[in-house]
XYZ file of N, CA, C and O in Angstrom:
568
model
N 260.412 -1.672 -50.211
C 261.316 -1.320 -51.280
C 260.709 -0.138 -52.034
O 259.526 -0.116 -52.326
N 261.514 0.774 -52.361
C 261.162 1.968 -53.121
C 260.596 1.549 -54.481
O 261.143 0.663 -55.132
N 259.490 2.166 -54.962
C 258.887 1.779 -56.238
C 259.861 1.889 -57.415
O 259.822 1.072 -58.332
N 260.746 2.871 -57.392
C 261.703 3.018 -58.492
C 262.720 1.880 -58.483
O 263.075 1.337 -59.527
N 263.181 1.471 -57.296
C 264.105 0.341 -57.200
C 263.440 -0.953 -57.657
O 264.058 -1.789 -58.301
N 262.165 -1.117 -57.284
C 261.412 -2.299 -57.700
C 261.306 -2.339 -59.225
O 261.465 -3.377 -59.844
N 261.054 -1.189 -59.842
C 260.968 -1.093 -61.296
C 262.281 -1.537 -61.952
O 262.301 -2.341 -62.869
N 263.421 -1.013 -61.436
C 264.719 -1.380 -62.014
C 265.058 -2.850 -61.767
O 265.648 -3.511 -62.618
N 264.666 -3.379 -60.625
C 264.894 -4.786 -60.326
C 264.102 -5.667 -61.296
O 264.636 -6.621 -61.871
N 262.831 -5.322 -61.523
C 262.002 -6.083 -62.471
C 262.544 -5.965 -63.891
O 262.590 -6.952 -64.631
N 262.971 -4.761 -64.256
C 263.519 -4.559 -65.586
C 264.796 -5.378 -65.779
O 264.997 -6.019 -66.812
N 265.652 -5.414 -64.761
C 266.886 -6.207 -64.827
C 266.576 -7.694 -64.926
O 267.194 -8.419 -65.704
N 265.627 -8.148 -64.117
C 265.252 -9.568 -64.151
C 264.700 -9.948 -65.517
O 265.030 -11.007 -66.067
N 263.857 -9.067 -66.085
C 263.299 -9.351 -67.414
C 264.404 -9.388 -68.463
O 264.404 -10.242 -69.358
N 265.361 -8.493 -68.356
C 266.480 -8.473 -69.309
C 267.322 -9.733 -69.219
O 267.697 -10.329 -70.228
N 267.621 -10.171 -67.983
C 268.392 -11.403 -67.812
C 267.622 -12.608 -68.350
O 268.200 -13.489 -68.983
N 266.320 -12.657 -68.077
C 265.507 -13.751 -68.599
C 265.591 -13.792 -70.120
O 265.792 -14.847 -70.718
N 265.458 -12.654 -70.767
C 265.522 -12.593 -72.224
C 266.876 -13.074 -72.736
O 266.963 -13.845 -73.691
N 267.950 -12.647 -72.096
C 269.304 -13.050 -72.528
C 269.470 -14.558 -72.408
O 269.916 -15.228 -73.336
N 269.089 -15.123 -71.238
C 269.273 -16.564 -71.048
C 268.314 -17.378 -71.911
O 268.674 -18.429 -72.423
N 267.109 -16.906 -72.107
C 266.138 -17.637 -72.923
C 266.542 -17.655 -74.383
O 266.359 -18.656 -75.075
N 267.107 -16.560 -74.866
C 267.464 -16.515 -76.285
C 268.838 -17.108 -76.558
O 269.160 -17.420 -77.696
N 269.649 -17.306 -75.526
C 271.010 -17.817 -75.739
C 271.003 -19.208 -76.354
O 271.867 -19.546 -77.151
N 270.035 -20.041 -76.011
C 270.028 -21.404 -76.527
C 269.117 -21.625 -77.704
O 268.896 -22.741 -78.126
N 268.570 -20.578 -78.284
C 267.590 -20.744 -79.351
C 268.187 -21.289 -80.635
O 267.515 -21.929 -81.404
N 269.443 -21.031 -80.888
C 270.028 -21.440 -82.150
C 270.178 -22.943 -82.265
O 269.754 -23.550 -83.229
N 270.806 -23.592 -81.284
C 271.066 -25.015 -81.435
C 270.629 -25.840 -80.241
O 270.846 -27.025 -80.216
N 270.066 -25.220 -79.223
C 269.549 -25.928 -78.043
C 270.597 -26.833 -77.410
O 270.279 -27.870 -76.852
N 271.875 -26.481 -77.539
C 272.949 -27.240 -76.907
C 273.516 -28.361 -77.750
O 274.336 -29.134 -77.267
N 273.087 -28.482 -78.988
C 273.611 -29.561 -79.825
C 275.021 -29.237 -80.311
O 275.418 -28.082 -80.402
N 275.758 -30.279 -80.620
C 277.097 -30.171 -81.196
C 277.043 -30.769 -82.599
O 276.397 -31.804 -82.801
N 277.704 -30.157 -83.578
C 277.688 -30.700 -84.934
C 278.287 -32.115 -84.976
O 279.322 -32.363 -84.364
N 277.591 -33.007 -85.668
C 278.064 -34.388 -85.790
C 277.984 -34.822 -87.245
O 276.931 -34.768 -87.868
N 279.131 -35.244 -87.763
C 279.166 -35.880 -89.077
C 279.951 -37.169 -88.907
O 280.617 -37.374 -87.892
N 279.839 -38.023 -89.868
C 280.553 -39.287 -89.735
C 280.514 -40.102 -90.999
O 280.065 -39.636 -92.056
N 280.992 -41.328 -90.859
C 281.052 -42.228 -92.004
C 280.797 -43.648 -91.522
O 281.285 -44.058 -90.481
N 280.022 -44.381 -92.321
C 279.802 -45.800 -92.081
C 280.717 -46.547 -93.029
O 280.795 -46.224 -94.223
N 281.441 -47.542 -92.490
C 282.381 -48.340 -93.295
C 282.082 -49.817 -93.092
O 281.583 -50.216 -92.033
N 282.417 -50.594 -94.105
C 282.343 -52.042 -93.960
C 283.650 -52.536 -93.364
O 284.730 -52.041 -93.719
N 283.552 -53.532 -92.500
C 284.730 -54.111 -91.855
C 285.713 -54.647 -92.883
O 286.919 -54.545 -92.715
N 285.177 -55.180 -94.001
C 286.058 -55.756 -95.025
C 286.572 -54.710 -96.017
O 287.279 -55.036 -96.962
N 286.208 -53.440 -95.828
C 286.699 -52.371 -96.694
C 285.978 -52.252 -98.029
O 286.364 -51.445 -98.871
N 284.918 -53.023 -98.240
C 284.207 -52.980 -99.523
C 283.393 -51.697 -99.683
O 283.220 -50.912 -98.746
N 282.862 -51.501 -100.877
C 282.125 -50.303 -101.276
C 280.859 -50.110 -100.434
O 280.013 -50.999 -100.373
N 280.733 -48.932 -99.827
C 279.589 -48.651 -98.950
C 278.416 -48.008 -99.682
O 277.394 -47.720 -99.063
N 278.528 -47.812 -100.977
C 277.438 -47.150 -101.711
C 276.121 -47.919 -101.598
O 275.050 -47.329 -101.727
N 276.180 -49.225 -101.312
C 274.958 -50.022 -101.151
C 274.183 -49.622 -99.897
O 273.028 -50.017 -99.729
N 274.803 -48.821 -99.026
C 274.137 -48.383 -97.800
C 273.457 -47.020 -97.948
O 272.877 -46.503 -96.998
N 273.507 -46.456 -99.141
C 272.856 -45.152 -99.379
C 271.372 -45.254 -99.024
O 270.685 -46.194 -99.422
N 270.886 -44.303 -98.242
C 269.491 -44.292 -97.837
C 269.213 -44.990 -96.515
O 268.106 -44.878 -95.979
N 270.186 -45.715 -95.979
C 270.004 -46.346 -94.671
C 269.866 -45.242 -93.622
O 270.478 -44.181 -93.737
N 269.059 -45.502 -92.611
C 268.864 -44.497 -91.559
C 269.640 -44.886 -90.310
O 269.803 -46.067 -90.004
N 270.115 -43.865 -89.628
C 270.832 -44.052 -88.370
C 270.010 -43.444 -87.251
O 269.442 -42.364 -87.409
N 269.951 -44.142 -86.131
C 269.318 -43.616 -84.934
C 270.348 -43.642 -83.818
O 270.943 -44.689 -83.541
N 270.574 -42.496 -83.198
C 271.459 -42.374 -82.045
C 270.564 -42.122 -80.841
O 269.884 -41.098 -80.781
N 270.532 -43.056 -79.899
C 269.717 -42.905 -78.698
C 270.627 -42.607 -77.517
O 271.539 -43.378 -77.206
N 270.362 -41.486 -76.855
C 271.205 -41.044 -75.742
C 270.980 -41.897 -74.505
O 269.868 -42.332 -74.235
N 272.056 -42.099 -73.761
C 271.977 -42.774 -72.471
C 271.780 -41.706 -71.406
O 272.533 -40.742 -71.348
N 270.773 -41.861 -70.576
C 270.585 -40.958 -69.457
C 269.780 -39.705 -69.752
O 269.374 -39.017 -68.841
N 269.553 -39.372 -71.012
C 268.695 -38.237 -71.348
C 267.679 -38.714 -72.377
O 267.954 -39.614 -73.153
N 266.504 -38.115 -72.352
C 265.436 -38.566 -73.239
C 265.491 -37.809 -74.560
O 264.677 -36.927 -74.813
N 266.462 -38.162 -75.372
C 266.566 -37.550 -76.688
C 267.262 -38.520 -77.630
O 267.929 -39.450 -77.193
N 267.075 -38.283 -78.896
C 267.765 -39.077 -79.896
C 268.077 -38.183 -81.081
O 267.522 -37.101 -81.232
N 268.987 -38.649 -81.903
C 269.360 -37.936 -83.121
C 269.254 -38.930 -84.270
O 269.395 -40.138 -84.075
N 269.013 -38.408 -85.464
C 268.869 -39.277 -86.634
C 269.714 -38.751 -87.783
O 270.077 -37.580 -87.823
N 270.003 -39.641 -88.708
C 270.741 -39.265 -89.904
C 270.459 -40.259 -91.009
O 269.789 -41.278 -90.792
N 270.977 -39.939 -92.190
C 270.814 -40.835 -93.338
C 272.163 -41.004 -94.015
O 272.894 -40.028 -94.223
N 272.469 -42.242 -94.384
C 273.741 -42.549 -95.025
C 273.685 -42.125 -96.495
O 272.752 -42.470 -97.219
N 274.692 -41.372 -96.914
C 274.824 -40.958 -98.317
C 275.575 -42.037 -99.095
O 276.111 -42.992 -98.515
N 275.651 -41.896 -100.398
C 276.277 -42.909 -101.265
C 277.747 -43.146 -100.930
O 278.269 -44.233 -101.160
N 278.421 -42.145 -100.369
C 279.834 -42.322 -100.007
C 280.004 -42.796 -98.560
O 281.116 -42.855 -98.045
N 278.897 -43.117 -97.883
C 278.941 -43.614 -96.512
C 278.884 -42.532 -95.454
O 278.820 -42.837 -94.268
N 278.887 -41.264 -95.849
C 278.869 -40.182 -94.874
C 277.460 -39.914 -94.365
O 276.468 -40.289 -95.001
N 277.392 -39.252 -93.221
C 276.107 -38.847 -92.654
C 276.306 -37.620 -91.775
O 277.417 -37.311 -91.356
N 275.192 -36.926 -91.510
C 275.136 -35.819 -90.551
C 273.926 -36.078 -89.671
O 272.903 -36.561 -90.148
N 274.070 -35.742 -88.387
C 272.972 -35.986 -87.457
C 272.099 -34.756 -87.263
O 272.562 -33.624 -87.362
N 270.833 -35.037 -86.962
C 269.831 -34.002 -86.689
C 269.075 -34.385 -85.429
O 268.695 -35.546 -85.258
N 268.849 -33.382 -84.562
C 268.070 -33.601 -83.345
C 266.809 -32.750 -83.362
O 265.704 -33.266 -83.285
N 266.956 -31.439 -83.460
C 265.814 -30.516 -83.461
C 265.525 -29.954 -84.848
O 264.418 -29.535 -85.124
N 266.542 -29.919 -85.689
C 266.414 -29.383 -87.041
C 267.460 -30.031 -87.928
O 268.350 -30.740 -87.452
N 267.366 -29.784 -89.217
C 268.253 -30.428 -90.192
C 269.726 -30.166 -89.896
O 270.147 -29.017 -89.776
N 270.469 -31.237 -89.739
C 271.928 -31.210 -89.569
C 272.402 -30.375 -88.388
O 273.522 -29.865 -88.408
N 271.584 -30.240 -87.345
C 272.005 -29.446 -86.182
C 272.870 -30.237 -85.210
O 273.405 -29.685 -84.259
N 273.046 -31.535 -85.427
C 273.914 -32.342 -84.578
C 273.153 -33.063 -83.488
O 271.977 -33.387 -83.637
N 273.849 -33.296 -82.377
C 273.275 -34.038 -81.250
C 273.737 -33.410 -79.944
O 274.758 -32.723 -79.908
N 272.993 -33.666 -78.894
C 273.383 -33.197 -77.574
C 274.588 -33.995 -77.099
O 274.690 -35.197 -77.379
N 275.518 -33.372 -76.400
C 276.660 -34.119 -75.870
C 276.193 -35.255 -74.966
O 275.218 -35.111 -74.221
N 276.883 -36.381 -75.052
C 276.556 -37.538 -74.228
C 276.960 -38.822 -74.919
O 277.529 -38.822 -76.011
N 276.643 -39.934 -74.260
C 276.941 -41.261 -74.801
C 275.685 -41.803 -75.470
O 274.584 -41.665 -74.946
N 275.878 -42.450 -76.618
C 274.767 -42.921 -77.441
C 274.945 -44.375 -77.854
O 276.056 -44.834 -78.086
N 273.802 -45.054 -77.977
C 273.742 -46.351 -78.651
C 273.247 -46.055 -80.052
O 272.441 -45.139 -80.264
N 273.718 -46.832 -81.025
C 273.418 -46.544 -82.427
C 272.795 -47.750 -83.111
O 273.220 -48.886 -82.893
N 271.795 -47.475 -83.948
C 271.196 -48.512 -84.797
C 271.200 -48.003 -86.233
O 271.101 -46.798 -86.473
N 271.332 -48.935 -87.177
C 271.324 -48.604 -88.604
C 270.306 -49.513 -89.285
O 270.377 -50.733 -89.163
N 269.367 -48.885 -89.992
C 268.288 -49.640 -90.636
C 268.241 -49.387 -92.136
O 268.474 -48.255 -92.581
N 267.883 -50.422 -92.921
C 267.747 -50.215 -94.366
C 266.538 -49.332 -94.668
O 265.616 -49.236 -93.849
N 266.539 -48.702 -95.823
C 265.387 -47.871 -96.185
C 264.141 -48.734 -96.365
O 264.227 -49.900 -96.756
N 262.997 -48.137 -96.081
C 261.731 -48.849 -96.268
C 261.455 -48.975 -97.760
O 261.835 -48.108 -98.554
N 260.797 -50.050 -98.140
C 260.427 -50.238 -99.530
C 259.319 -49.238 -99.860
O 258.308 -49.176 -99.160
N 259.475 -48.441 -100.924
C 258.455 -47.452 -101.256
C 257.111 -48.071 -101.659
O 256.082 -47.419 -101.591
N 257.139 -49.332 -102.052
C 255.903 -50.027 -102.433
C 255.479 -50.940 -101.280
O 256.089 -51.992 -101.056
N 254.435 -50.577 -100.527
C 254.032 -51.374 -99.368
C 253.540 -52.773 -99.720
O 253.441 -53.634 -98.855
N 253.224 -53.007 -100.996
C 252.753 -54.329 -101.405
C 253.898 -55.298 -101.668
O 253.671 -56.486 -101.889
N 255.118 -54.781 -101.669
C 256.290 -55.637 -101.898
C 256.985 -55.917 -100.569
O 256.832 -55.164 -99.611
N 257.772 -56.985 -100.527
C 258.467 -57.312 -99.273
C 259.464 -56.200 -98.902
O 259.916 -55.448 -99.764
N 259.822 -56.122 -97.614
C 260.779 -55.110 -97.184
C 262.119 -55.281 -97.905
O 262.477 -56.372 -98.333
N 262.841 -54.186 -98.011
C 264.165 -54.208 -98.630
C 265.075 -55.121 -97.819
O 265.119 -55.025 -96.592
N 265.797 -55.998 -98.496
C 266.716 -56.906 -97.810
C 267.948 -56.114 -97.376
O 268.554 -55.395 -98.161
N 268.303 -56.250 -96.114
C 269.427 -55.509 -95.556
C 270.758 -56.019 -96.080
O 270.942 -57.220 -96.291
N 271.685 -55.110 -96.279
C 273.047 -55.446 -96.721
C 273.980 -55.635 -95.534
O 275.132 -56.003 -95.696
N 273.468 -55.317 -94.314
C 274.279 -55.486 -93.104
C 273.597 -56.470 -92.165
O 272.408 -56.754 -92.301
N 274.365 -57.000 -91.222
C 273.819 -57.963 -90.276
C 272.623 -57.376 -89.534
O 272.602 -56.184 -89.205
N 271.633 -58.200 -89.259
C 270.412 -57.773 -88.602
C 270.624 -57.135 -87.236
O 269.839 -56.287 -86.816
N 271.693 -57.508 -86.550
C 271.930 -56.969 -85.210
C 272.074 -55.452 -85.208
O 271.782 -54.793 -84.220
N 272.491 -54.864 -86.331
C 272.712 -53.414 -86.387
C 271.403 -52.628 -86.411
O 271.404 -51.428 -86.157
N 270.295 -53.293 -86.664
C 269.004 -52.622 -86.707
C 268.333 -52.443 -85.356
O 267.266 -51.864 -85.257
N 268.970 -52.934 -84.293
C 268.393 -52.867 -82.953
C 269.399 -52.220 -82.001
O 270.549 -52.678 -81.914
N 268.968 -51.183 -81.308
C 269.855 -50.478 -80.374
C 270.423 -51.406 -79.306
O 271.547 -51.211 -78.843
N 269.667 -52.429 -78.931
C 270.110 -53.338 -77.867
C 271.173 -54.320 -78.325
O 271.915 -54.851 -77.505
N 271.226 -54.597 -79.632
C 272.151 -55.630 -80.116
C 273.214 -55.126 -81.083
O 274.112 -55.884 -81.440
N 273.140 -53.888 -81.486
C 274.038 -53.408 -82.544
C 275.502 -53.351 -82.129
O 276.390 -53.441 -82.973
N 275.756 -53.171 -80.840
C 277.118 -53.023 -80.327
C 277.816 -51.785 -80.904
O 279.031 -51.662 -80.844
N 277.028 -50.860 -81.483
C 277.569 -49.608 -81.996
C 277.316 -48.518 -80.960
O 276.177 -48.335 -80.527
N 278.365 -47.836 -80.566
C 278.273 -46.779 -79.567
C 279.057 -45.570 -80.032
O 280.008 -45.698 -80.809
N 278.658 -44.410 -79.539
C 279.367 -43.185 -79.876
C 279.264 -42.218 -78.709
O 278.290 -42.248 -77.959
N 280.267 -41.378 -78.571
C 280.222 -40.310 -77.573
C 280.301 -38.981 -78.301
O 281.223 -38.755 -79.084
N 279.316 -38.138 -78.042
C 279.271 -36.809 -78.638
C 279.785 -35.831 -77.590
O 279.319 -35.832 -76.456
N 280.754 -35.027 -77.988
C 281.343 -34.034 -77.092
C 281.001 -32.640 -77.600
O 280.683 -32.464 -78.777
N 281.066 -31.637 -76.729
C 280.847 -30.265 -77.200
C 281.848 -29.934 -78.315
O 282.972 -30.414 -78.305
N 281.436 -29.154 -79.289
C 282.293 -28.860 -80.443
C 282.024 -29.851 -81.558
O 281.133 -30.692 -81.477
N 282.793 -29.774 -82.612
C 282.611 -30.648 -83.779
C 282.971 -32.093 -83.460
O 283.937 -32.356 -82.766
N 282.172 -33.014 -84.009
C 282.388 -34.449 -83.797
C 282.423 -35.156 -85.134
O 281.618 -34.870 -86.018
N 283.345 -36.103 -85.262
C 283.436 -36.943 -86.450
C 283.394 -38.392 -85.974
O 284.290 -38.841 -85.257
N 282.350 -39.087 -86.344
C 282.102 -40.450 -85.865
C 282.349 -41.442 -86.997
O 281.908 -41.230 -88.125
N 283.026 -42.534 -86.691
C 283.208 -43.609 -87.667
C 282.545 -44.864 -87.116
O 282.818 -45.271 -85.987
N 281.654 -45.458 -87.922
C 280.959 -46.673 -87.543
C 281.340 -47.781 -88.518
O 281.242 -47.606 -89.721
N 281.784 -48.904 -87.970
C 282.188 -50.035 -88.801
C 281.178 -51.161 -88.631
O 280.871 -51.564 -87.504
N 280.658 -51.645 -89.758
C 279.651 -52.704 -89.748
C 280.098 -53.867 -90.635
O 280.999 -53.719 -91.453
N 279.424 -55.004 -90.443
C 279.723 -56.192 -91.246
C 278.581 -56.432 -92.245
O 277.413 -56.277 -91.926
N 278.985 -56.849 -93.441
C 278.019 -57.204 -94.498
C 277.305 -58.497 -94.135
O 277.814 -59.316 -93.404
N 276.137 -58.660 -94.726
C 275.438 -59.944 -94.645
C 276.256 -60.922 -95.495
O 276.661 -60.589 -96.622
N 276.529 -62.123 -94.972
C 277.333 -63.098 -95.767
C 276.633 -63.532 -97.029
O 275.463 -63.481 -97.186
């Protein structure tokens, strides 16, 4: 191969590498995800403020996390704040906030214990490319 052709081939390959490498730098393939946690009985969800959500993907080794606000809303983060989640099917767990004082007992959950474990929560979500709005319905502790 002619040295000049080799130079242009290498330059083209380097340019393509740069384009493809930088194309995913912004969100790494995540889709924006926001949602709301609701009680099955329709009662006030403000008691869930500070609860954490974990979305564990099926088939890919990634997860997304979020925190419930006083109005029950949340946004998911995977690689950075509020960047969303990778498209796919997820199992979901919701946990009460940790007690800030380690010498005191853990915070008593306002929702059934099953929601704190991905295997038993029965909460699932599918994240699709583009904007996603997820609604999760949970039951209060009796």
